[in-house]
Coordinates of N, CA and C and ligand atoms in Angstrom, one line a residue:
M1 N 7.5 128.1 -58.5 CA 6.9 127.0 -57.6 C 8.0 126.3 -56.9
D2 N 7.6 125.8 -55.8 CA 8.6 125.0 -54.9 C 8.0 123.6 -55.0
E3 N 8.9 122.6 -55.1 CA 8.5 121.2 -55.3 C 7.7 120.7 -54.0
R4 N 7.9 121.4 -52.9 CA 7.2 120.9 -51.7 C 5.7 121.2 -51.8
R5 N 5.4 122.1 -52.7 CA 4.0 122.6 -52.7 C 3.3 122.2 -54.1
K6 N 2.3 121.3 -54.0 CA 1.7 121.0 -55.3 C 0.8 122.1 -55.7
P7 N 1.0 122.6 -57.0 CA 0.2 123.8 -57.4 C -1.3 123.5 -57.4
L8 N -2.1 124.5 -57.2 CA -3.5 124.4 -57.3 C -4.0 125.4 -58.4
I9 N -4.8 124.9 -59.3 CA -5.4 125.8 -60.3 C -6.9 125.8 -60.0
A10 N -7.4 126.9 -59.7 CA -8.8 127.1 -59.3 C -9.5 127.9 -60.3
G11 N -10.7 127.5 -60.8 CA -11.4 128.2 -61.8 C -12.6 128.9 -61.1
N12 N -12.6 130.2 -61.1 CA -13.7 131.0 -60.4 C -14.7 131.3 -61.5
W13 N -15.8 130.6 -61.6 CA -16.8 130.8 -62.7 C -17.7 132.1 -62.4
K14 N -17.6 132.6 -61.2 CA -18.3 133.9 -60.9 C -19.8 133.7 -61.2
M15 N -20.5 134.8 -61.6 CA -22.0 134.7 -61.8 C -22.2 134.5 -63.3
N16 N -21.6 133.4 -63.8 CA -21.7 133.0 -65.2 C -22.3 131.6 -65.4
L17 N -22.8 131.4 -66.6 CA -23.3 130.1 -67.0 C -24.7 129.8 -66.4
D18 N -25.3 128.7 -66.9 CA -26.6 128.3 -66.4 C -26.4 126.7 -66.2
L19 N -27.6 126.1 -65.9 CA -27.4 124.6 -65.6 C -26.8 123.9 -66.8
A20 N -27.2 124.1 -68.0 CA -26.7 123.4 -69.1 C -25.2 123.8 -69.4
G21 N -25.0 125.1 -69.3 CA -23.6 125.6 -69.6 C -22.6 125.1 -68.6
A22 N -23.0 125.1 -67.3 CA -22.1 124.6 -66.3 C -21.8 123.1 -66.4
T23 N -22.9 122.4 -66.7 CA -22.7 120.9 -66.8 C -21.7 120.6 -68.0
T24 N -22.0 121.3 -69.1 CA -21.1 121.1 -70.3 C -19.7 121.5 -70.0
L25 N -19.5 122.6 -69.3 CA -18.1 123.1 -69.0 C -17.4 122.1 -68.1
A26 N -18.1 121.6 -67.1 CA -17.6 120.7 -66.2 C -17.1 119.4 -66.9
R27 N -17.9 118.9 -67.8 CA -17.6 117.7 -68.6 C -16.3 118.0 -69.4
E28 N -16.3 119.1 -70.1 CA -15.1 119.5 -70.9 C -13.8 119.6 -70.1
V29 N -14.0 120.2 -68.9 CA -12.8 120.4 -68.0 C -12.3 119.0 -67.6
L30 N -13.2 118.1 -67.3 CA -12.9 116.8 -66.9 C -12.1 116.0 -68.0
Q31 N -12.7 116.1 -69.2 CA -12.0 115.5 -70.4 C -10.6 116.0 -70.6
R32 N -10.5 117.3 -70.7 CA -9.3 117.9 -71.1 C -8.2 117.8 -70.0
T33 N -8.6 117.6 -68.7 CA -7.5 117.6 -67.7 C -7.3 116.1 -67.2
A34 N -8.0 115.2 -67.8 CA -8.0 113.8 -67.3 C -6.6 113.2 -67.0
R35 N -5.7 113.6 -67.9 CA -4.3 113.0 -67.7 C -3.4 113.9 -67.1
M36 N -3.8 115.0 -66.6 CA -2.9 116.0 -66.0 C -2.8 115.8 -64.5
R37 N -1.6 115.6 -64.0 CA -1.4 115.2 -62.6 C -0.4 116.2 -61.9
T38 N -0.1 117.2 -62.6 CA 1.0 118.1 -62.0 C 0.4 119.2 -61.1
A39 N -1.0 119.2 -61.1 CA -1.6 120.3 -60.2 C -2.9 119.7 -59.6
D40 N -3.3 120.2 -58.5 CA -4.7 120.0 -58.0 C -5.5 121.0 -58.8
I41 N -6.7 120.5 -59.1 CA -7.6 121.4 -59.9 C -9.0 121.5 -59.2
C42 N -9.5 122.7 -59.2 CA -10.9 122.8 -58.8 C -11.7 123.9 -59.5
V43 N -13.0 123.8 -59.5 CA -13.8 124.8 -60.1 C -14.8 125.3 -59.1
L44 N -15.2 126.6 -59.2 CA -16.1 127.2 -58.2 C -17.3 127.8 -59.0
P45 N -18.3 127.0 -59.2 CA -19.5 127.4 -59.9 C -20.4 128.3 -58.9
A46 N -21.3 129.0 -59.5 CA -22.3 129.7 -58.7 C -23.1 128.7 -57.9
S47 N -23.6 129.1 -56.7 CA -24.2 128.1 -55.8 C -25.3 127.2 -56.4
P48 N -26.2 127.8 -57.2 CA -27.3 126.9 -57.7 C -26.8 125.9 -58.7
L49 N -25.6 126.0 -59.2 CA -25.1 125.1 -60.2 C -24.2 124.0 -59.6
I50 N -23.9 124.2 -58.4 CA -22.9 123.2 -57.8 C -23.3 121.8 -57.8
Q51 N -24.6 121.6 -57.5 CA -25.1 120.2 -57.5 C -24.9 119.5 -58.8
A52 N -25.2 120.2 -59.9 CA -25.1 119.5 -61.2 C -23.7 119.3 -61.6
V53 N -22.8 120.3 -61.2 CA -21.4 120.1 -61.5 C -20.8 119.0 -60.7
A54 N -21.3 118.9 -59.4 CA -20.8 117.8 -58.5 C -21.1 116.4 -59.2
K55 N -22.3 116.3 -59.8 CA -22.7 115.0 -60.4 C -21.7 114.6 -61.5
V56 N -21.3 115.6 -62.3 CA -20.3 115.4 -63.3 C -18.9 115.0 -62.8
L57 N -18.5 115.7 -61.7 CA -17.1 115.6 -61.3 C -16.9 114.5 -60.2
E58 N -18.0 114.0 -59.7 CA -18.0 113.0 -58.7 C -17.0 111.9 -59.0
G59 N -16.1 111.6 -58.0 CA -15.2 110.5 -58.1 C -14.0 110.9 -59.0
S60 N -13.9 112.1 -59.5 CA -12.8 112.5 -60.4 C -11.7 113.3 -59.6
A61 N -10.7 113.6 -60.2 CA -9.6 114.4 -59.6 C -9.9 115.9 -59.6
V62 N -11.0 116.3 -60.2 CA -11.3 117.7 -60.3 C -12.2 118.0 -59.1
G63 N -11.7 118.9 -58.2 CA -12.5 119.3 -57.1 C -13.4 120.4 -57.4
F64 N -14.3 120.8 -56.4 CA -15.2 121.9 -56.7 C -15.5 122.6 -55.3
G65 N -16.1 123.7 -55.4 CA -16.4 124.4 -54.2 C -17.3 125.7 -54.5
G66 N -17.5 126.4 -53.4 CA -18.4 127.6 -53.5 C -17.6 128.9 -53.7
Q67 N -18.2 130.0 -54.0 CA -17.6 131.3 -54.2 C -17.6 132.1 -52.9
D68 N -18.4 131.7 -51.9 CA -18.5 132.5 -50.7 C -19.3 131.6 -49.7
I69 N -19.2 131.9 -48.4 CA -20.1 131.3 -47.4 C -20.4 132.4 -46.3
S70 N -21.4 132.2 -45.6 CA -21.8 133.0 -44.5 C -20.9 132.7 -43.3
P71 N -20.5 133.7 -42.5 CA -19.8 133.4 -41.3 C -20.7 132.7 -40.2
E72 N -22.0 132.8 -40.5 CA -22.9 132.2 -39.5 C -23.2 130.8 -39.8
E73 N -23.6 130.1 -38.7 CA -23.8 128.6 -38.8 C -25.1 128.3 -39.6
E74 N -26.2 128.9 -39.2 CA -27.4 128.8 -40.0 C -28.4 129.8 -39.4
G75 N -29.6 130.0 -40.0 CA -30.6 130.8 -39.5 C -31.1 131.9 -40.4
A76 N -31.6 133.0 -39.9 CA -32.4 134.0 -40.7 C -31.4 134.9 -41.4
F77 N -30.8 134.4 -42.4 CA -29.8 135.3 -43.2 C -30.2 135.1 -44.7
T78 N -31.3 135.7 -45.1 CA -31.9 135.6 -46.4 C -30.8 135.8 -47.5
G79 N -30.8 134.8 -48.4 CA -29.9 134.9 -49.6 C -28.5 134.3 -49.3
D80 N -28.2 134.1 -48.1 CA -26.8 133.5 -47.8 C -26.8 132.0 -47.8
I81 N -25.6 131.5 -48.0 CA -25.5 130.0 -47.9 C -24.4 129.7 -46.8
N82 N -24.5 128.6 -46.2 CA -23.6 128.2 -45.1 C -22.6 127.1 -45.5
A83 N -21.7 126.9 -44.7 CA -20.6 125.8 -45.0 C -21.3 124.5 -45.1
R84 N -22.2 124.2 -44.2 CA -22.9 122.8 -44.2 C -23.5 122.5 -45.5
M85 N -24.1 123.6 -46.1 CA -24.8 123.4 -47.4 C -23.8 123.0 -48.5
L86 N -22.6 123.7 -48.5 CA -21.6 123.3 -49.5 C -21.0 121.9 -49.2
L87 N -20.8 121.6 -48.0 CA -20.3 120.3 -47.6 C -21.3 119.2 -48.1
S88 N -22.6 119.5 -47.9 CA -23.6 118.4 -48.2 C -23.6 118.2 -49.7
L89 N -23.1 119.1 -50.5 CA -23.1 118.9 -52.0 C -21.7 118.3 -52.4
G90 N -20.9 118.1 -51.4 CA -19.6 117.4 -51.7 C -18.4 118.4 -52.0
C91 N -18.7 119.7 -51.7 CA -17.6 120.7 -51.9 C -16.4 120.4 -51.0
Q92 N -15.2 120.7 -51.6 CA -14.0 120.7 -50.8 C -13.5 122.1 -50.5
Y93 N -13.8 123.0 -51.4 CA -13.2 124.4 -51.3 C -14.2 125.4 -51.2
V94 N -13.8 126.6 -50.7 CA -14.6 127.8 -50.7 C -13.7 129.0 -50.9
C95 N -14.1 129.9 -51.8 CA -13.4 131.1 -52.0 C -13.9 132.1 -50.9
I96 N -13.0 132.9 -50.3 CA -13.4 133.8 -49.3 C -12.7 135.2 -49.5
G97 N -13.4 136.2 -49.4 CA -12.9 137.6 -49.5 C -12.4 138.0 -50.9
H98 N -13.1 137.4 -51.9 CA -12.7 137.9 -53.3 C -12.9 139.4 -53.4
S99 N -12.1 140.0 -54.2 CA -12.2 141.5 -54.2 C -13.6 142.0 -54.7
E100 N -14.3 141.1 -55.5 CA -15.7 141.5 -55.9 C -16.6 141.5 -54.7
R101 N -16.4 140.5 -53.8 CA -17.2 140.5 -52.5 C -16.9 141.7 -51.6
R102 N -15.6 142.0 -51.6 CA -15.2 143.1 -50.8 C -15.8 144.4 -51.3
E103 N -15.8 144.6 -52.7 CA -16.2 145.8 -53.3 C -17.8 145.9 -53.3
F104 N -18.5 144.9 -53.8 CA -19.9 145.0 -53.9 C -20.7 144.5 -52.7
H105 N -20.1 143.8 -51.8 CA -20.8 143.3 -50.6 C -20.2 143.8 -49.3
L106 N -19.3 144.8 -49.5 CA -18.7 145.5 -48.4 C -18.0 144.5 -47.4
E107 N -17.4 143.5 -47.9 CA -16.8 142.5 -47.0 C -15.5 143.2 -46.5
T108 N -15.1 142.9 -45.2 CA -14.0 143.5 -44.6 C -13.0 142.4 -44.2
D109 N -11.8 142.8 -43.8 CA -10.8 141.8 -43.3 C -11.4 141.0 -42.1
E110 N -12.2 141.7 -41.3 CA -12.8 141.0 -40.1 C -13.8 140.0 -40.6
S111 N -14.6 140.3 -41.6 CA -15.6 139.3 -42.0 C -14.9 138.1 -42.8
V112 N -13.8 138.4 -43.4 CA -13.0 137.4 -44.0 C -12.5 136.4 -43.0
R113 N -12.0 137.0 -41.9 CA -11.5 136.2 -40.8 C -12.6 135.2 -40.2
A114 N -13.8 135.8 -40.1 CA -14.9 135.0 -39.5 C -15.3 133.9 -40.5
K115 N -15.4 134.2 -41.8 CA -15.7 133.2 -42.8 C -14.7 132.1 -42.9
T116 N -13.4 132.6 -42.8 CA -12.3 131.6 -42.9 C -12.4 130.6 -41.7
G117 N -12.7 131.1 -40.5 CA -12.8 130.3 -39.3 C -14.0 129.3 -39.5
R118 N -15.1 129.8 -40.1 CA -16.2 128.9 -40.3 C -15.9 127.8 -41.3
A119 N -15.2 128.2 -42.3 CA -14.9 127.2 -43.4 C -14.0 126.1 -42.7
L120 N -13.0 126.5 -42.0 CA -12.1 125.6 -41.4 C -12.8 124.7 -40.4
A121 N -13.6 125.3 -39.6 CA -14.3 124.5 -38.6 C -15.2 123.5 -39.2
S122 N -15.7 123.7 -40.4 CA -16.6 122.8 -41.1 C -15.8 121.8 -42.0
G123 N -14.5 122.0 -42.2 CA -13.8 121.0 -43.0 C -13.6 121.4 -44.4
L124 N -14.0 122.7 -44.8 CA -13.8 123.2 -46.2 C -12.4 123.8 -46.2
I125 N -11.8 123.8 -47.4 CA -10.5 124.4 -47.6 C -10.8 125.9 -48.1
P126 N -10.4 126.9 -47.3 CA -10.7 128.2 -47.7 C -9.6 128.7 -48.7
I127 N -10.0 129.4 -49.8 CA -9.1 130.1 -50.6 C -9.3 131.5 -50.3
V128 N -8.4 132.1 -49.5 CA -8.6 133.4 -49.0 C -7.9 134.5 -49.9
C129 N -8.7 135.4 -50.4 CA -8.1 136.3 -51.4 C -7.7 137.6 -50.8
V130 N -6.6 138.1 -51.2 CA -6.1 139.4 -50.8 C -5.6 140.2 -52.0
G131 N -5.4 141.5 -51.9 CA -4.9 142.2 -53.1 C -5.2 143.7 -53.0
E132 N -4.3 144.5 -53.5 CA -4.4 145.9 -53.4 C -5.2 146.5 -54.6
R133 N -5.8 147.7 -54.4 CA -6.4 148.4 -55.5 C -5.3 149.2 -56.3
L134 N -5.7 149.6 -57.4 CA -4.7 150.4 -58.3 C -4.2 151.6 -57.5
A135 N -5.1 152.4 -56.9 CA -4.7 153.6 -56.2 C -3.7 153.2 -55.0
E136 N -3.9 152.1 -54.4 CA -3.0 151.7 -53.3 C -1.6 151.3 -53.9
R137 N -1.6 150.6 -55.0 CA -0.3 150.3 -55.7 C 0.4 151.6 -56.1
D138 N -0.4 152.5 -56.7 CA 0.2 153.8 -57.2 C 0.7 154.7 -56.1
S139 N 0.1 154.6 -54.9 CA 0.6 155.4 -53.8 C 1.6 154.7 -52.9
G140 N 2.0 153.5 -53.3 CA 3.0 152.8 -52.6 C 2.5 152.1 -51.3
A141 N 1.2 151.9 -51.3 CA 0.6 151.3 -50.1 C 0.3 149.8 -50.2
T142 N 0.8 149.2 -51.3 CA 0.5 147.8 -51.5 C 0.8 146.9 -50.3
F143 N 2.0 147.0 -49.8 CA 2.4 146.1 -48.7 C 1.6 146.3 -47.4
Q144 N 1.3 147.6 -47.2 CA 0.5 147.9 -46.0 C -0.9 147.3 -46.1
R145 N -1.4 147.4 -47.3 CA -2.8 146.8 -47.5 C -2.7 145.3 -47.3
I146 N -1.7 144.7 -47.9 CA -1.6 143.2 -47.9 C -1.4 142.8 -46.4
E147 N -0.6 143.5 -45.7 CA -0.3 143.2 -44.3 C -1.5 143.1 -43.5
R148 N -2.4 144.1 -43.7 CA -3.6 144.2 -42.9 C -4.5 143.0 -43.3
Q149 N -4.6 142.8 -44.6 CA -5.5 141.7 -45.1 C -5.1 140.3 -44.5
I150 N -3.8 140.1 -44.4 CA -3.2 138.8 -43.9 C -3.3 138.8 -42.4
T151 N -2.9 139.8 -41.7 CA -2.8 139.7 -40.3 C -4.2 139.7 -39.6
V152 N -5.1 140.4 -40.3 CA -6.5 140.4 -39.7 C -7.3 139.2 -40.3
G153 N -7.2 139.0 -41.6 CA -8.0 137.9 -42.2 C -7.6 136.5 -41.8
L154 N -6.3 136.4 -41.3 CA -5.9 135.0 -40.9 C -5.4 135.0 -39.5
G155 N -5.6 136.2 -38.8 CA -5.1 136.3 -37.4 C -5.7 135.4 -36.4
G156 N -4.9 134.8 -35.6 CA -5.5 134.0 -34.5 C -5.8 132.5 -34.9
L157 N -5.6 132.2 -36.2 CA -5.8 130.8 -36.6 C -4.7 129.9 -35.9
S158 N -5.0 128.7 -35.6 CA -4.0 127.8 -35.1 C -3.1 127.3 -36.3
S159 N -2.0 126.8 -36.0 CA -1.1 126.3 -37.0 C -1.8 125.2 -37.8
E160 N -2.5 124.3 -37.1 CA -3.3 123.2 -37.7 C -4.3 123.8 -38.7
E161 N -4.9 124.9 -38.3 CA -5.9 125.5 -39.2 C -5.2 126.1 -40.4
M162 N -4.2 126.9 -40.1 CA -3.5 127.5 -41.2 C -2.9 126.6 -42.3
A163 N -2.6 125.4 -41.8 CA -2.0 124.4 -42.7 C -3.0 124.0 -43.8
R164 N -4.3 124.3 -43.6 CA -5.3 123.9 -44.6 C -5.8 125.1 -45.4
V165 N -5.2 126.3 -45.2 CA -5.6 127.5 -45.9 C -4.8 127.7 -47.2
V166 N -5.5 128.1 -48.2 CA -4.8 128.5 -49.5 C -5.0 130.0 -49.5
V167 N -3.9 130.7 -49.9 CA -4.0 132.2 -50.0 C -4.0 132.5 -51.5
A168 N -4.8 133.5 -51.9 CA -4.7 133.9 -53.3 C -4.4 135.4 -53.4
Y169 N -3.3 135.7 -54.0 CA -2.9 137.2 -54.2 C -3.5 137.6 -55.5
E170 N -4.5 138.5 -55.4 CA -5.1 139.0 -56.6 C -5.1 140.5 -56.6
P171 N -4.2 141.2 -57.3 CA -4.2 142.6 -57.4 C -5.5 143.0 -58.1
V172 N -6.3 143.9 -57.5 CA -7.6 144.2 -58.0 C -7.5 144.8 -59.4
W173 N -6.4 145.6 -59.7 CA -6.3 146.2 -61.0 C -6.0 145.2 -62.1
A174 N -5.7 143.9 -61.7 CA -5.4 142.9 -62.7 C -6.6 142.0 -62.9
I175 N -7.7 142.1 -62.2 CA -8.8 141.2 -62.3 C -9.7 141.6 -63.4
G176 N -9.9 140.7 -64.3 CA -10.8 140.9 -65.4 C -10.4 142.1 -66.3
T177 N -9.2 142.6 -66.2 CA -8.8 143.8 -67.0 C -7.9 143.4 -68.1
G178 N -7.4 142.2 -68.2 CA -6.4 141.9 -69.2 C -5.0 142.4 -68.8
R179 N -4.9 143.1 -67.7 CA -3.6 143.7 -67.3 C -3.1 142.8 -66.2
T180 N -2.1 142.0 -66.5 CA -1.6 141.0 -65.6 C -0.4 141.7 -64.8
A181 N -0.2 141.3 -63.6 CA 1.0 141.7 -62.9 C 2.2 141.0 -63.6
T182 N 3.3 141.7 -63.6 CA 4.5 141.0 -64.2 C 4.9 139.9 -63.2
P183 N 5.6 138.9 -63.7 CA 6.0 137.9 -62.8 C 6.8 138.4 -61.6
A184 N 7.6 139.5 -61.8 CA 8.4 140.1 -60.7 C 7.5 140.8 -59.7
Q185 N 6.4 141.5 -60.2 CA 5.5 142.1 -59.3 C 4.8 141.1 -58.5
A186 N 4.4 140.0 -59.1 CA 3.7 138.9 -58.4 C 4.6 138.3 -57.3
E187 N 5.8 138.0 -57.7 CA 6.7 137.3 -56.8 C 7.0 138.2 -55.6
E188 N 7.2 139.4 -55.9 CA 7.5 140.4 -54.8 C 6.5 140.3 -53.7
V189 N 5.2 140.3 -54.1 CA 4.1 140.3 -53.1 C 4.0 138.9 -52.5
H190 N 4.1 137.8 -53.3 CA 4.0 136.5 -52.8 C 5.1 136.2 -51.7
E191 N 6.3 136.7 -52.0 CA 7.4 136.5 -51.1 C 7.1 137.2 -49.7
Y192 N 6.5 138.4 -49.9 CA 6.1 139.2 -48.7 C 5.0 138.5 -47.9
I193 N 4.0 137.9 -48.6 CA 3.0 137.2 -47.9 C 3.6 136.0 -47.1
R194 N 4.5 135.3 -47.8 CA 5.1 134.1 -47.1 C 5.9 134.6 -45.9
K195 N 6.6 135.7 -46.0 CA 7.3 136.2 -44.8 C 6.3 136.6 -43.7
L196 N 5.2 137.2 -44.0 CA 4.2 137.5 -43.0 C 3.7 136.2 -42.3
L197 N 3.4 135.2 -43.2 CA 2.9 133.9 -42.6 C 4.0 133.3 -41.7
A198 N 5.2 133.4 -42.1 CA 6.3 132.8 -41.3 C 6.3 133.5 -39.9
G199 N 6.1 134.8 -39.9 CA 6.1 135.5 -38.6 C 4.9 135.2 -37.8
M200 N 3.8 134.8 -38.4 CA 2.6 134.5 -37.7 C 2.5 133.1 -37.3
F201 N 2.9 132.2 -38.1 CA 2.7 130.7 -37.9 C 4.0 129.9 -37.9
G202 N 5.1 130.5 -38.2 CA 6.4 129.8 -38.2 C 6.7 129.4 -39.7
E203 N 8.0 129.1 -39.8 CA 8.6 128.8 -41.1 C 8.0 127.6 -41.8
V204 N 7.7 126.6 -41.0 CA 7.3 125.3 -41.6 C 5.9 125.5 -42.3
I205 N 5.0 126.1 -41.5 CA 3.7 126.3 -42.1 C 3.8 127.3 -43.3
A206 N 4.6 128.3 -43.2 CA 4.7 129.3 -44.3 C 5.2 128.6 -45.5
S207 N 6.2 127.7 -45.3 CA 6.8 127.1 -46.5 C 5.9 126.1 -47.1
R208 N 4.8 125.7 -46.4 CA 3.9 124.7 -47.0 C 2.6 125.3 -47.5
T209 N 2.4 126.6 -47.2 CA 1.2 127.3 -47.7 C 1.2 127.6 -49.2
R210 N 0.1 127.2 -49.8 CA 0.0 127.5 -51.3 C -0.5 128.9 -51.4
I211 N 0.3 129.7 -52.2 CA -0.1 131.1 -52.5 C -0.3 131.2 -54.0
L212 N -1.6 131.3 -54.4 CA -2.0 131.4 -55.8 C -1.9 132.8 -56.3
Y213 N -1.6 133.0 -57.6 CA -1.8 134.3 -58.2 C -3.1 134.4 -59.0
G214 N -3.7 135.5 -58.9 CA -4.9 135.7 -59.7 C -5.0 137.1 -60.3
G215 N -5.4 137.2 -61.6 CA -5.5 138.5 -62.2 C -5.1 138.3 -63.7
S216 N -6.2 138.0 -64.5 CA -6.0 137.9 -66.0 C -4.9 136.8 -66.3
V217 N -5.0 135.7 -65.6 CA -4.1 134.6 -66.0 C -4.6 133.9 -67.2
K218 N -3.8 133.6 -68.1 CA -4.1 132.9 -69.4 C -3.0 131.8 -69.7
P219 N -3.3 130.9 -70.7 CA -2.3 130.0 -71.0 C -1.0 130.7 -71.4
G220 N -1.1 131.9 -72.0 CA 0.1 132.6 -72.5 C 1.0 133.2 -71.5
N221 N 0.4 133.4 -70.3 CA 1.3 134.1 -69.2 C 1.5 133.2 -68.0
A222 N 0.7 132.1 -68.0 CA 0.7 131.3 -66.7 C 2.1 130.6 -66.4
R223 N 2.8 130.1 -67.4 CA 4.0 129.4 -67.1 C 5.0 130.3 -66.5
E224 N 5.1 131.5 -67.0 CA 6.1 132.5 -66.4 C 5.7 132.9 -65.0
L225 N 4.4 133.1 -64.8 CA 4.0 133.5 -63.5 C 4.3 132.4 -62.5
M226 N 3.9 131.2 -62.9 CA 4.0 130.1 -61.9 C 5.5 129.6 -61.9
G227 N 6.3 130.1 -62.7 CA 7.7 129.8 -62.6 C 8.4 130.6 -61.5
Q228 N 7.7 131.5 -60.9 CA 8.3 132.3 -59.7 C 8.3 131.4 -58.5
K229 N 9.3 131.6 -57.7 CA 9.5 130.7 -56.5 C 8.3 130.6 -55.6
D230 N 7.6 131.7 -55.4 CA 6.6 131.7 -54.4 C 5.2 131.7 -55.0
V231 N 5.1 131.4 -56.2 CA 3.7 131.4 -56.9 C 3.4 129.9 -57.1
D232 N 2.3 129.5 -56.4 CA 2.0 128.0 -56.3 C 0.7 127.7 -57.0
G233 N 0.4 128.4 -58.1 CA -0.8 128.1 -58.8 C -1.5 129.3 -59.2
A234 N -2.8 129.2 -59.6 CA -3.5 130.3 -60.1 C -5.0 130.2 -59.7
L235 N -5.6 131.4 -59.4 CA -7.0 131.5 -59.3 C -7.4 132.2 -60.6
V236 N -8.2 131.6 -61.4 CA -8.5 132.0 -62.8 C -10.0 132.4 -62.9
G237 N -10.2 133.6 -63.4 CA -11.6 134.0 -63.7 C -12.0 133.7 -65.1
G238 N -11.9 134.8 -65.9 CA -12.3 134.7 -67.3 C -11.8 133.5 -68.1
A239 N -10.6 133.1 -68.0 CA -10.0 132.0 -68.7 C -10.5 130.6 -68.2
S240 N -11.2 130.6 -67.1 CA -11.7 129.3 -66.6 C -13.1 129.0 -67.2
L241 N -13.6 129.9 -68.0 CA -14.9 129.7 -68.6 C -14.8 129.0 -70.0
S242 N -13.5 128.7 -70.4 CA -13.3 127.9 -71.5 C -12.4 126.7 -71.1
A243 N -12.9 125.5 -71.3 CA -12.1 124.3 -70.8 C -10.7 124.3 -71.5
E244 N -10.7 124.8 -72.7 CA -9.4 124.7 -73.5 C -8.4 125.6 -72.8
S245 N -8.8 126.9 -72.5 CA -7.8 127.8 -71.9 C -7.5 127.4 -70.4
F246 N -8.5 126.9 -69.7 CA -8.3 126.5 -68.3 C -7.3 125.3 -68.3
A247 N -7.6 124.3 -69.2 CA -6.6 123.2 -69.2 C -5.2 123.6 -69.7
G248 N -5.2 124.6 -70.5 CA -3.9 125.2 -71.0 C -3.2 125.8 -69.8
I249 N -3.9 126.3 -68.9 CA -3.2 126.9 -67.7 C -2.7 125.7 -66.8
V250 N -3.5 124.7 -66.6 CA -3.1 123.6 -65.8 C -1.8 123.0 -66.4
E251 N -1.8 122.9 -67.8 CA -0.7 122.3 -68.5 C 0.6 123.0 -68.1
C252 N 0.5 124.3 -67.8 CA 1.7 125.1 -67.5 C 2.4 124.8 -66.2
T253 N 1.7 123.9 -65.4 CA 2.3 123.5 -64.2 C 3.2 122.2 -64.4
G254 N 3.2 121.7 -65.6 CA 3.9 120.5 -65.9 C 5.4 120.7 -66.3
Ligands
PEP301 C1 -10.8 136.2 -60.4 O1 -11.9 136.4 -60.5 O2 -10.4 135.7 -59.3 C2 -9.9 136.5 -61.5 C3 -8.6 136.5 -61.3 O3 -10.4 136.9 -62.7 P1 -9.7 137.1 -64.1 O4 -8.8 135.8 -64.3 O5 -10.8 137.2 -65.1 O6 -8.8 138.3 -64.0

């Protein structure tokens, strides 16, 4: 981590929990992280649970947000939710282009770009996910894949817009598999992403952009991962469903 960038630890609750479970987890996260000031913290509950979580977290230092938004403003898009709905619940963040959205909902770099633009225009902070599949890593295509995801997914944003974007590098082979990228593997890609951003938006914006690592992050591996120069926090799936392990990861930023 670089001192100029405050780390962000984001918990992606995915399609887990129910009203009671989400409320309880939010309370526990709040209690366990109450004195932690070394990172920004947020949780991303499933949409129907956001309002209840918002009630618990209101006025606290723990932010919250959605797991996806429509690129459209509003209208006949059954099942989708828009940025205004998230904002009206008090959300600050939205995850965009998670590999599970790319895989199961056929999201593309182009749709990621459209959603990112919509989030920014609405005042949400987009956490834009990129990452290669195992076959791409094995065939030496990691950087090529990341380059397209970054140049298309964030292409054409203004510097002012990019200054509000968080990037998350999540190698698909490390998500929910228990197989974490080594700190060196993570740093290599994070450094590459920052170089791409410098080429697109200039050194100043690139040096200020938070690039999170995601993929089986736990309290036991978080410190070493976030000790890398270009790793500015974590997007946490499984380990964010326990307040103890989530807080344990936040603690690693201190
Ligand atoms: C994720 O869903 O973004 C993620 C990184 O999951 P996990 O921590 O479970 O690998």
